[in-house]
Coordinates of C-alpha atoms in Angstrom, one line a residue:
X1 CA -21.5 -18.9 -30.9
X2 CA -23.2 -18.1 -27.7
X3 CA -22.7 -22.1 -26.5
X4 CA -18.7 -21.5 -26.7
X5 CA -17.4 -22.6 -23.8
X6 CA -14.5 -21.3 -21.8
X7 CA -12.0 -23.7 -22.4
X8 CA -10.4 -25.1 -19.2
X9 CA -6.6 -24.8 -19.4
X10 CA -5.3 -22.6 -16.3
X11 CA -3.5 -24.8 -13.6
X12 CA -2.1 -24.0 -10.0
X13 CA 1.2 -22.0 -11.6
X14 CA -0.8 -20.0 -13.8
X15 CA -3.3 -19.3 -11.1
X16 CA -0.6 -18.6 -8.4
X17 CA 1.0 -16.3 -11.0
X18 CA -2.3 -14.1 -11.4
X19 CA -3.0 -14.1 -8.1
X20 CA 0.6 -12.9 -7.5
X21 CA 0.9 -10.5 -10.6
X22 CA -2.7 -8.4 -10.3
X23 CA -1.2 -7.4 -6.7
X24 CA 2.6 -6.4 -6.9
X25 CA 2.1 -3.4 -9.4
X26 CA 3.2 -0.4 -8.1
X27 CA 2.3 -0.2 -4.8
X28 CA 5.4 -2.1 -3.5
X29 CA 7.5 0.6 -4.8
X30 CA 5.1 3.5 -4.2
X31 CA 3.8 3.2 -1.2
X32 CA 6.6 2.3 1.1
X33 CA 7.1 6.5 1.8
X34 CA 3.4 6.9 2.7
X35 CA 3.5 4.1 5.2
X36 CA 6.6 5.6 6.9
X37 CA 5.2 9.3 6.5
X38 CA 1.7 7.9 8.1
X39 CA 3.6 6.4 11.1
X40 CA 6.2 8.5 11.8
X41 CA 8.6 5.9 12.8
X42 CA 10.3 2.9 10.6
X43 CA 8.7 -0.1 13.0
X44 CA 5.4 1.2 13.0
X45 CA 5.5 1.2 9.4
X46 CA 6.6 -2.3 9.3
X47 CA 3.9 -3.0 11.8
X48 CA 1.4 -1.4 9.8
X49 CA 2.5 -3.3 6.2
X50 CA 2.9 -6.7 8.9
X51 CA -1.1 -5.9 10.2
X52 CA -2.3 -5.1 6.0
X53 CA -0.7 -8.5 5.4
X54 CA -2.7 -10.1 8.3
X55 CA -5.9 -8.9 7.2
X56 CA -5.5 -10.1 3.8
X57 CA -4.6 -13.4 4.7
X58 CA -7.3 -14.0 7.0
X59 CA -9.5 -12.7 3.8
X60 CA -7.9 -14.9 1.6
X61 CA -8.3 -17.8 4.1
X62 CA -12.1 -17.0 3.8
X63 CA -12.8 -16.6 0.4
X64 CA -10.4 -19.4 -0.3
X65 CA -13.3 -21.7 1.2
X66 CA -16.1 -19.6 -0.7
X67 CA -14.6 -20.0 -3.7
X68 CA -14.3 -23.5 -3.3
X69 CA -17.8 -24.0 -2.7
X70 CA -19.1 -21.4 -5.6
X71 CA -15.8 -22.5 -8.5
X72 CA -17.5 -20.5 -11.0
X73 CA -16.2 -17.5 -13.3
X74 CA -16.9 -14.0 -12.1
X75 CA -15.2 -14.1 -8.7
X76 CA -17.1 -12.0 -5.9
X77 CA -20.3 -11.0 -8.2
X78 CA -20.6 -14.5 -8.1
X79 CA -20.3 -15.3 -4.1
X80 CA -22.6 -12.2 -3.5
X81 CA -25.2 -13.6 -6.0
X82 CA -25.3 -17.5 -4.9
X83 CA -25.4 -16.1 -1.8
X84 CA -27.4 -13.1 -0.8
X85 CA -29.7 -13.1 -4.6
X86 CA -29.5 -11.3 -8.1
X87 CA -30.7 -7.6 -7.1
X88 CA -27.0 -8.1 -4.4
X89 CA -24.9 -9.6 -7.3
X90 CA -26.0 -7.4 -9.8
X91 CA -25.0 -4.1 -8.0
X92 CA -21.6 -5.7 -6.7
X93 CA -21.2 -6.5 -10.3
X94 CA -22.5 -3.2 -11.6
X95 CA -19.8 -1.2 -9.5
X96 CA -16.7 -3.5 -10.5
X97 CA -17.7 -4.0 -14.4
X98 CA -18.4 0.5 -14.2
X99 CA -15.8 2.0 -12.6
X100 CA -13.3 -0.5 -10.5
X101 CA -12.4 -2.6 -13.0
X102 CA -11.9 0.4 -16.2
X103 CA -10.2 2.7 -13.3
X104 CA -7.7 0.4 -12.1
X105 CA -6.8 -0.6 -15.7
X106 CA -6.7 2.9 -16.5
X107 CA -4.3 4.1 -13.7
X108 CA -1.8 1.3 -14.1
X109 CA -1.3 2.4 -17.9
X110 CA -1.2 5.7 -17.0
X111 CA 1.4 5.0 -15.0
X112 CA 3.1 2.4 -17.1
X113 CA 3.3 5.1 -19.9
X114 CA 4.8 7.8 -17.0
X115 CA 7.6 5.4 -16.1
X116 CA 8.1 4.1 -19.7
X117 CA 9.0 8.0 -20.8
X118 CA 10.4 8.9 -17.8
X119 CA 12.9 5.5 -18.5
X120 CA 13.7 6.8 -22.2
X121 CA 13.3 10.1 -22.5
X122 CA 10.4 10.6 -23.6
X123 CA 8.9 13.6 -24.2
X124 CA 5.8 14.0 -21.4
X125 CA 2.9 14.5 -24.0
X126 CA 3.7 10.3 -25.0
X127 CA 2.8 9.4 -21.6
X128 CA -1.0 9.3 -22.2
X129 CA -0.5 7.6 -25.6
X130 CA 1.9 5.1 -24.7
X131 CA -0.5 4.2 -21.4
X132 CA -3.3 3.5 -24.2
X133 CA -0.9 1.1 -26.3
X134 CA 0.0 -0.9 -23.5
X135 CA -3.8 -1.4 -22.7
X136 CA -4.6 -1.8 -26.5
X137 CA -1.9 -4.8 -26.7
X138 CA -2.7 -6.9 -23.5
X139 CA -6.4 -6.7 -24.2
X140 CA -5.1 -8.1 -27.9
X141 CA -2.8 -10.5 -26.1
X142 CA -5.5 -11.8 -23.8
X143 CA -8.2 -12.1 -26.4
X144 CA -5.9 -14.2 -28.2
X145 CA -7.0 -16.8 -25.1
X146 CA -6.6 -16.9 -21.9
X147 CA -4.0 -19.6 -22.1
X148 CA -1.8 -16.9 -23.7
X149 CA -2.9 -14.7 -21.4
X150 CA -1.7 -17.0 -18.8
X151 CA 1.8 -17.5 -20.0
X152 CA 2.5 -13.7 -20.5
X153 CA 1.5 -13.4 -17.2
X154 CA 3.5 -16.3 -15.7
X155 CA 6.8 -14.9 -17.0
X156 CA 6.1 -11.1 -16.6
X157 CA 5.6 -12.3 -12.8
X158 CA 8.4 -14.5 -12.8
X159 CA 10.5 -11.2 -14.2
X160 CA 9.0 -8.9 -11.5
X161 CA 9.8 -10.7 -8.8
X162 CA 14.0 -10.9 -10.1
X163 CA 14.4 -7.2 -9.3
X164 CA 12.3 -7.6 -5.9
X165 CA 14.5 -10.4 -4.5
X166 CA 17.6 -8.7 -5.6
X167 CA 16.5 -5.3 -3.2
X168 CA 15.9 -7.9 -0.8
X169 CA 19.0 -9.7 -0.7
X170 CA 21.4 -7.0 -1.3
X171 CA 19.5 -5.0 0.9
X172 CA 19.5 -7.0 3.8
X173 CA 23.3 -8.2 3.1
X174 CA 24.7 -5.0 2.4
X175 CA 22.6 -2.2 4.2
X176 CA 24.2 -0.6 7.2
X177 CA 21.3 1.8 8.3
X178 CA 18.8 1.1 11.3
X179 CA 15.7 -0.6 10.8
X180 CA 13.8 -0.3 13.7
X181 CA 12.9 3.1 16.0
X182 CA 14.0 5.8 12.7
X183 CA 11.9 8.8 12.7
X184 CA 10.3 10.2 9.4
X185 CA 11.0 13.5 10.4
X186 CA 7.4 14.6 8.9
X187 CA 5.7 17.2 9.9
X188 CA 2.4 15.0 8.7
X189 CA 0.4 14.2 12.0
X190 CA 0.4 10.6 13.0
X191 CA -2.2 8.3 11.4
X192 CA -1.7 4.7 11.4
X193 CA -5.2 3.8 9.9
X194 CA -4.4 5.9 7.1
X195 CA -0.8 3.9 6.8
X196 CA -2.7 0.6 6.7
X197 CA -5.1 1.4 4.5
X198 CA -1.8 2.4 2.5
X199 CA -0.9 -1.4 2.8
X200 CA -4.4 -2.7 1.9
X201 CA -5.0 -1.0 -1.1
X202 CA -1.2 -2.5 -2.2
X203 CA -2.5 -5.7 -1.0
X204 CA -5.7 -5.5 -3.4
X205 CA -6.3 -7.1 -6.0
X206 CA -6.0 -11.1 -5.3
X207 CA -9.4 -12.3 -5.4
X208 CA -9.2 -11.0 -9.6
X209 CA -8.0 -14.8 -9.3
X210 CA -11.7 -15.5 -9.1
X211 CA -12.6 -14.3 -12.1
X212 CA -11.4 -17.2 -14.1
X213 CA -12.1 -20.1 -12.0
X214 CA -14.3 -21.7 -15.1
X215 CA -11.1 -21.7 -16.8
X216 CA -9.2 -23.6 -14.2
X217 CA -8.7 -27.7 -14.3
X218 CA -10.2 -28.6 -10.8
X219 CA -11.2 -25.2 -9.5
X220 CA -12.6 -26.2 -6.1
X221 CA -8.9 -27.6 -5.3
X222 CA -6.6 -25.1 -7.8
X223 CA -8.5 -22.0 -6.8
X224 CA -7.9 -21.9 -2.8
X225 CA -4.8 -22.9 -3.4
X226 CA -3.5 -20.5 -5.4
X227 CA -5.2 -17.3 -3.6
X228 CA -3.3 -18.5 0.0
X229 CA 0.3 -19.3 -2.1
X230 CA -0.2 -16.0 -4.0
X231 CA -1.0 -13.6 -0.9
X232 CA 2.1 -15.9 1.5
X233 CA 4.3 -14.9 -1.6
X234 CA 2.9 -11.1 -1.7
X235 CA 2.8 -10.6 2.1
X236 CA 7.0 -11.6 2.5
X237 CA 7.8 -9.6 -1.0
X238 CA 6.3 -6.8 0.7
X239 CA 7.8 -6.8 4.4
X240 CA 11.2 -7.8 3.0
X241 CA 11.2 -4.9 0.7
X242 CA 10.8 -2.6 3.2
X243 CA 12.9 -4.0 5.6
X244 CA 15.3 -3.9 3.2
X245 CA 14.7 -0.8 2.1
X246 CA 14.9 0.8 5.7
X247 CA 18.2 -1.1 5.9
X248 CA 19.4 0.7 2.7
X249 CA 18.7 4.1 3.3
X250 CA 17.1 6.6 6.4
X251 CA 13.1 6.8 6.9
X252 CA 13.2 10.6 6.3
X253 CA 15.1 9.9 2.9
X254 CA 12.3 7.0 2.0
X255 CA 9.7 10.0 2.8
X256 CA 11.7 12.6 0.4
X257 CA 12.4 10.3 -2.6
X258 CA 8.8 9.0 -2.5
X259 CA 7.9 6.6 -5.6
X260 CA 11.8 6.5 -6.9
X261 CA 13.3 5.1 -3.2
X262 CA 13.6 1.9 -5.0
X263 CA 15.9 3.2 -7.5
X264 CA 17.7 5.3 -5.6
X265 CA 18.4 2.3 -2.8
X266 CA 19.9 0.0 -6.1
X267 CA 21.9 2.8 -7.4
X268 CA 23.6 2.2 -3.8
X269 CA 23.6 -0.9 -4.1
X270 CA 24.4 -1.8 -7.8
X271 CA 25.7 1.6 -9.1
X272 CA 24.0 4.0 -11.5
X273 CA 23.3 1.3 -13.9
X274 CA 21.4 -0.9 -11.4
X275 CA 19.4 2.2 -10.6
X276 CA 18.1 2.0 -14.1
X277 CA 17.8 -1.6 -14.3
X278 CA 15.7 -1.7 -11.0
X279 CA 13.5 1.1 -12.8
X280 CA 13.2 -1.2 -15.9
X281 CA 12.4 -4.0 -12.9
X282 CA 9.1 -1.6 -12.0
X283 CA 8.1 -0.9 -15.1
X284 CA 8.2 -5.1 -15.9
X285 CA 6.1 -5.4 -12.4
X286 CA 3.2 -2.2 -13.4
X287 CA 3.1 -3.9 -16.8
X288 CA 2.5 -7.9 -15.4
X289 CA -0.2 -6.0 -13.2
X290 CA -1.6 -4.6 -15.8
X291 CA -1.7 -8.1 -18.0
X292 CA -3.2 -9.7 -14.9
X293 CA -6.2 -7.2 -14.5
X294 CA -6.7 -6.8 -18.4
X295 CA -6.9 -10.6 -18.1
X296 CA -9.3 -11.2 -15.3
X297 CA -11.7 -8.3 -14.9
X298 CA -14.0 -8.8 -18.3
X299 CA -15.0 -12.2 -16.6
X300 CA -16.9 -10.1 -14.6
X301 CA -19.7 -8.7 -17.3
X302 CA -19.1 -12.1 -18.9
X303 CA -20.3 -13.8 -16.0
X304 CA -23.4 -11.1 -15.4
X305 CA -24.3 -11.0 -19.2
X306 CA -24.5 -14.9 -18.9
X307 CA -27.1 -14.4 -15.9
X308 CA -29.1 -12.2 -18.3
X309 CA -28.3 -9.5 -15.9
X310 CA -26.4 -6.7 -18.1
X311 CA -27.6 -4.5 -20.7
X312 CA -26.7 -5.9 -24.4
X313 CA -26.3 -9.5 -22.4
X314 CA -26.4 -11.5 -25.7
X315 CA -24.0 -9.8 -27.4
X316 CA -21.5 -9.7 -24.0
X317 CA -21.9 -13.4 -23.3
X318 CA -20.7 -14.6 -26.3
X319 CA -17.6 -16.5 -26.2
X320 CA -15.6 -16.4 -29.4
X321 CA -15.7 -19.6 -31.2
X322 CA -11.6 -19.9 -32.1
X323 CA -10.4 -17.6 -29.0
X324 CA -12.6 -19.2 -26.8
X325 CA -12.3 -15.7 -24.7
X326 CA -15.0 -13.0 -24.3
X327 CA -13.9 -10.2 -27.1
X328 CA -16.6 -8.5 -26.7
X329 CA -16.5 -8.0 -22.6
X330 CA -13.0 -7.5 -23.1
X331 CA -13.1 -4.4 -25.8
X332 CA -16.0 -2.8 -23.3
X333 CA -13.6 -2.6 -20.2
X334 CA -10.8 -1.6 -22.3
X335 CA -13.1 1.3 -24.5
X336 CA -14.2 2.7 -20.8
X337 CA -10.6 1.9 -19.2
X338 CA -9.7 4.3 -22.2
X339 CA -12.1 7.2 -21.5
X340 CA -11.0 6.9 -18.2
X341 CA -7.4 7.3 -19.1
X342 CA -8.4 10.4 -21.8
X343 CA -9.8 12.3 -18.8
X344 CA -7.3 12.0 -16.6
X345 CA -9.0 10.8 -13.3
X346 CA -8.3 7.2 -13.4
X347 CA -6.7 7.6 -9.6
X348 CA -10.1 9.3 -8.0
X349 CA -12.4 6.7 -9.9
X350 CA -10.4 4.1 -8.3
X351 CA -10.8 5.6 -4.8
X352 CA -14.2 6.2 -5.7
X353 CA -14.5 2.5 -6.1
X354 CA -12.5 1.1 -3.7
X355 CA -15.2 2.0 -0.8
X356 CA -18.2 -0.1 -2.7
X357 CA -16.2 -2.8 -3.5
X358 CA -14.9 -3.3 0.1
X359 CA -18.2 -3.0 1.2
X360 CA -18.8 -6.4 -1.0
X361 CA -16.0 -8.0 0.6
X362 CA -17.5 -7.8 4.2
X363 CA -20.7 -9.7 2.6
X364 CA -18.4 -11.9 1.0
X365 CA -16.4 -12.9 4.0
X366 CA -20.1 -13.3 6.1
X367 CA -20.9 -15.7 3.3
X368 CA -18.8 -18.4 4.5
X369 CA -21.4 -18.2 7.7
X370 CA -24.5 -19.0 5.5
X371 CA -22.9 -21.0 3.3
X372 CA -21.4 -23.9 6.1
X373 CA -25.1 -23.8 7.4
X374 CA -27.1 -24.5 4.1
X375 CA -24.7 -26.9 2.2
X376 CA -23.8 -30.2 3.3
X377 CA -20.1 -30.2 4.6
X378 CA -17.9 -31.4 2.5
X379 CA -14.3 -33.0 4.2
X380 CA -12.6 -33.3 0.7
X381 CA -13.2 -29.2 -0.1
X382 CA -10.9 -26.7 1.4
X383 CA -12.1 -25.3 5.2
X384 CA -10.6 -21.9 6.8
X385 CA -8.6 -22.7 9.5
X386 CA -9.4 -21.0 12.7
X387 CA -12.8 -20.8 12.0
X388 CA -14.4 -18.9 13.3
X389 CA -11.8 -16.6 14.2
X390 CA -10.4 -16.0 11.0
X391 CA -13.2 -14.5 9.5
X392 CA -14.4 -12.4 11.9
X393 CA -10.4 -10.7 11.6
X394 CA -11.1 -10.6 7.4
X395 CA -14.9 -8.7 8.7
X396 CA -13.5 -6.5 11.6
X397 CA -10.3 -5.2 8.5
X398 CA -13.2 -4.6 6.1
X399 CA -15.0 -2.7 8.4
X400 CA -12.4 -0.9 9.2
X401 CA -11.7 0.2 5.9
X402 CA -15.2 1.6 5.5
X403 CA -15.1 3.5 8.5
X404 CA -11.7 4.6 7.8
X405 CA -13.3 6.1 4.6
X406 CA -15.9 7.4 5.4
X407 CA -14.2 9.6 8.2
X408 CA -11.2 10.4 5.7
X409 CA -13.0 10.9 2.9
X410 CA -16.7 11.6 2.9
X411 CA -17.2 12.9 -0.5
X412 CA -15.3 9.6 -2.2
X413 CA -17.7 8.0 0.4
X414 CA -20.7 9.7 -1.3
X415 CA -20.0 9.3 -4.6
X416 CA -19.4 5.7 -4.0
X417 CA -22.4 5.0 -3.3
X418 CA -24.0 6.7 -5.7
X419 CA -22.1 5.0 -8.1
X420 CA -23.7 1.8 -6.5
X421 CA -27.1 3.2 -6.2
X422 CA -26.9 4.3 -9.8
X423 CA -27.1 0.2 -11.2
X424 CA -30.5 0.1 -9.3
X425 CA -32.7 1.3 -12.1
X426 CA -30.5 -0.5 -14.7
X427 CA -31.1 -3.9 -12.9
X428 CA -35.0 -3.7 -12.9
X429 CA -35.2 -2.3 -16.6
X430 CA -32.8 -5.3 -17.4
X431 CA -35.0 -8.0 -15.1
X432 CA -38.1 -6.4 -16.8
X433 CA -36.6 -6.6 -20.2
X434 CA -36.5 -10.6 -19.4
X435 CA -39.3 -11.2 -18.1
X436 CA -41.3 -9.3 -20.8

């Protein structure tokens, strides 16, 4: 059972599609009003989303040639491990299998289930429960194989994007309100690092792509591929909604509606009914997220319990023999992303976790440094362009975001790390364990 091997059966679509799906969740809809609110003016906000775009790109650019050197399952525990050693790998794994992976699965049922009741009616008490379900099924779904996995998440993508581009179109066609130079009218003091760290955490989430790369035909060439068409299709789905956006209604209005400034700009647009159809158009785009993460994340202990490096490794590297999917890894992630969602603090965990986890970014993007000087080059595997310029901009956004966080929020900061700290002892009792 434990020789299973992931079968090979994702293409560029599919990978695209993930790529695309694990980052427009809810933060196209919900962050638009802290952008403007961080800004205090309508361009500076479309600066700041244009700058977040930027910054992912050039980090995309980067780890697209990584990842084309290291085409293996597990994503970035993999980069930091071929690159910087097991103790490295293991705590950038330790952090994402822990808390990222559970917390970010956790928040987007919890808010799947909010919307869902909010939709129908719902009595508030079914929002927990109905968060759960959604979790329970995809991680049924994807176990099934990540082939099925795959197409659920090619057409839940394919349906989020319908509502998107009809806010754009209609937006930009019918608005009548200024774009550029509108005032927020908030009272909040100016903070544009906070408004593009706004954009970056909507922008996260694209190198989950990673995760399956041993289940990819041709990974070196699919994989780089499909993180720079995914992020191109993320970073004009997100400008154009808020241009479109601004075009529909006032920045100050944007600011008061918050989350539901979607819906309220396609009731203008559509009538009542396409206010309700828009909200259904949300809830499609939260749930494909959801899929995409459910999907990708238990790659991650797969890929450590392979190395030998995580408790209980022989039970969490087996691959099941019909599914050819890891159960197992999956049903961990989902009993934790469970707790998670039982307790209520999915949303802290995640910005508990988001510090750590950028912090293995930067070493990723550095990687691509050490890795051009000790393998032989390669002219027929995917380069970054601009080098080096293009990774120092994907370094110098990461480091911003850590010092952004640690000036904004030094007790996340702290707990972060020991979160990170805490995997220390686990991977010497596990390394000791194998070697005894």
């Amino acid at each position: 059972m434990t020789k299973t091997e992931l079968k090979q059966s994702i293409g560029f679509i599919t990978a695209t599609a993930i790529v695309v799906g694990t980052v427009i969740g809810s933060g196209i809809f919900m962050k638009p009003a802290v952008v403007i609110e961080a800004t205090g003016n309508s361009t500076f906000a479309l600066l700041a989303w244009i700058i977040g775009g930027i910054i992912t790109l050039a980090s995309g650019l980067t780890i697209a040639e990584v990842s084309s050197k290291i085409p293996e399952t597990g994503g970035l525990y993999v980069y930091i491990e071929k690159v910087y050693g097991k103790f490295w790998g293991f705590l950038c794994g330790w952090v994402q299998t822990i808390i990222y992976g559970p917390a970010v699965i956790g928040a987007l049922g919890l808010y799947f289930g909010t919307l869902f009741a909010g939709i129908f009616s719902l009595p508030k008490e079914s929002e927990l429960w109905i968060g759960i379900m959604a979790v329970l099924f995809l991680s049924v779904v994807n176990t099934l194989g990540s082939q099925v996995g795959g197409i659920v998440q090619s057409v839940l993508t394919a349906a989020k994007l319908l509502p998107i581009f009809l806010i754009i179109v209609f937006g930009v066609f019918k608005g009548n309100v200024p774009i550029f130079g509108m005032d927020s009218d908030s009272s909040q003091a100016i903070n544009f690092g906070a408004a593009v760290l706004a954009t970056l955490w909507a922008y996260d989430g694209w190198m989950n792509v990673g995760f399956v790369a041993g289940e990819m035909k041709n990974p070196a060439k699919t994989l780089p591929k499909a993180i720079i068409t995914g992020i191109l299709i993320v970073m004009f789905a997100y400008v154009a909604v808020n241009v479109a956006l601004l075009h529909v209604l006032r920045a100050d209005d944007i600011v008061a509606l918050g989350p539901n400034a979607a819906s309220e700009a396609a009731t203008i647009l559509f009538g009542s009914f396409g206010g309700k159809l828009i909200a259904i158009g949300i809830l499609i785009s939260i749930f494909g997220c959801l899929n995409g993460k459910v999907l990708t994340f238990p790659r991650m202990p797969l890929a450590m319990a392979i190395d030998g490096l995580f408790p209980l490794a022989r039970y969490f590297s087996r691959i099941h023999p019909k599914w050819r999917t890891p159960v197992l890894a999956t049903f961990m992630q989902i009993t934790i992303a469970t707790i998670m969602m039982l307790l209520g603090n999915a949303d802290r965990l995640t910005d508990i976790a988001i510090f750590s986890v950028f912090l293995f970014y930067g070493f990723a993007f550095y990687a691509v440094f050490l890795l051009r000087k000790s393998l032989p080059s390669n002219e027929q595997l995917y380069r970054v362009p601009f080098y080096p310029f293009t990774p120092i901009v994907a370094i110098v956004g990461t480091a911003y975001i850590i010092i952004s966080t640690v000036l904004h929020a030094p007790l996340d900061t702290f707990l972060s790390i020991v979160v990170t700290i805490s995997g220390i002892p686990v991977y010497y009792i596990v390394t000791k364990k194998r070697q005894g």
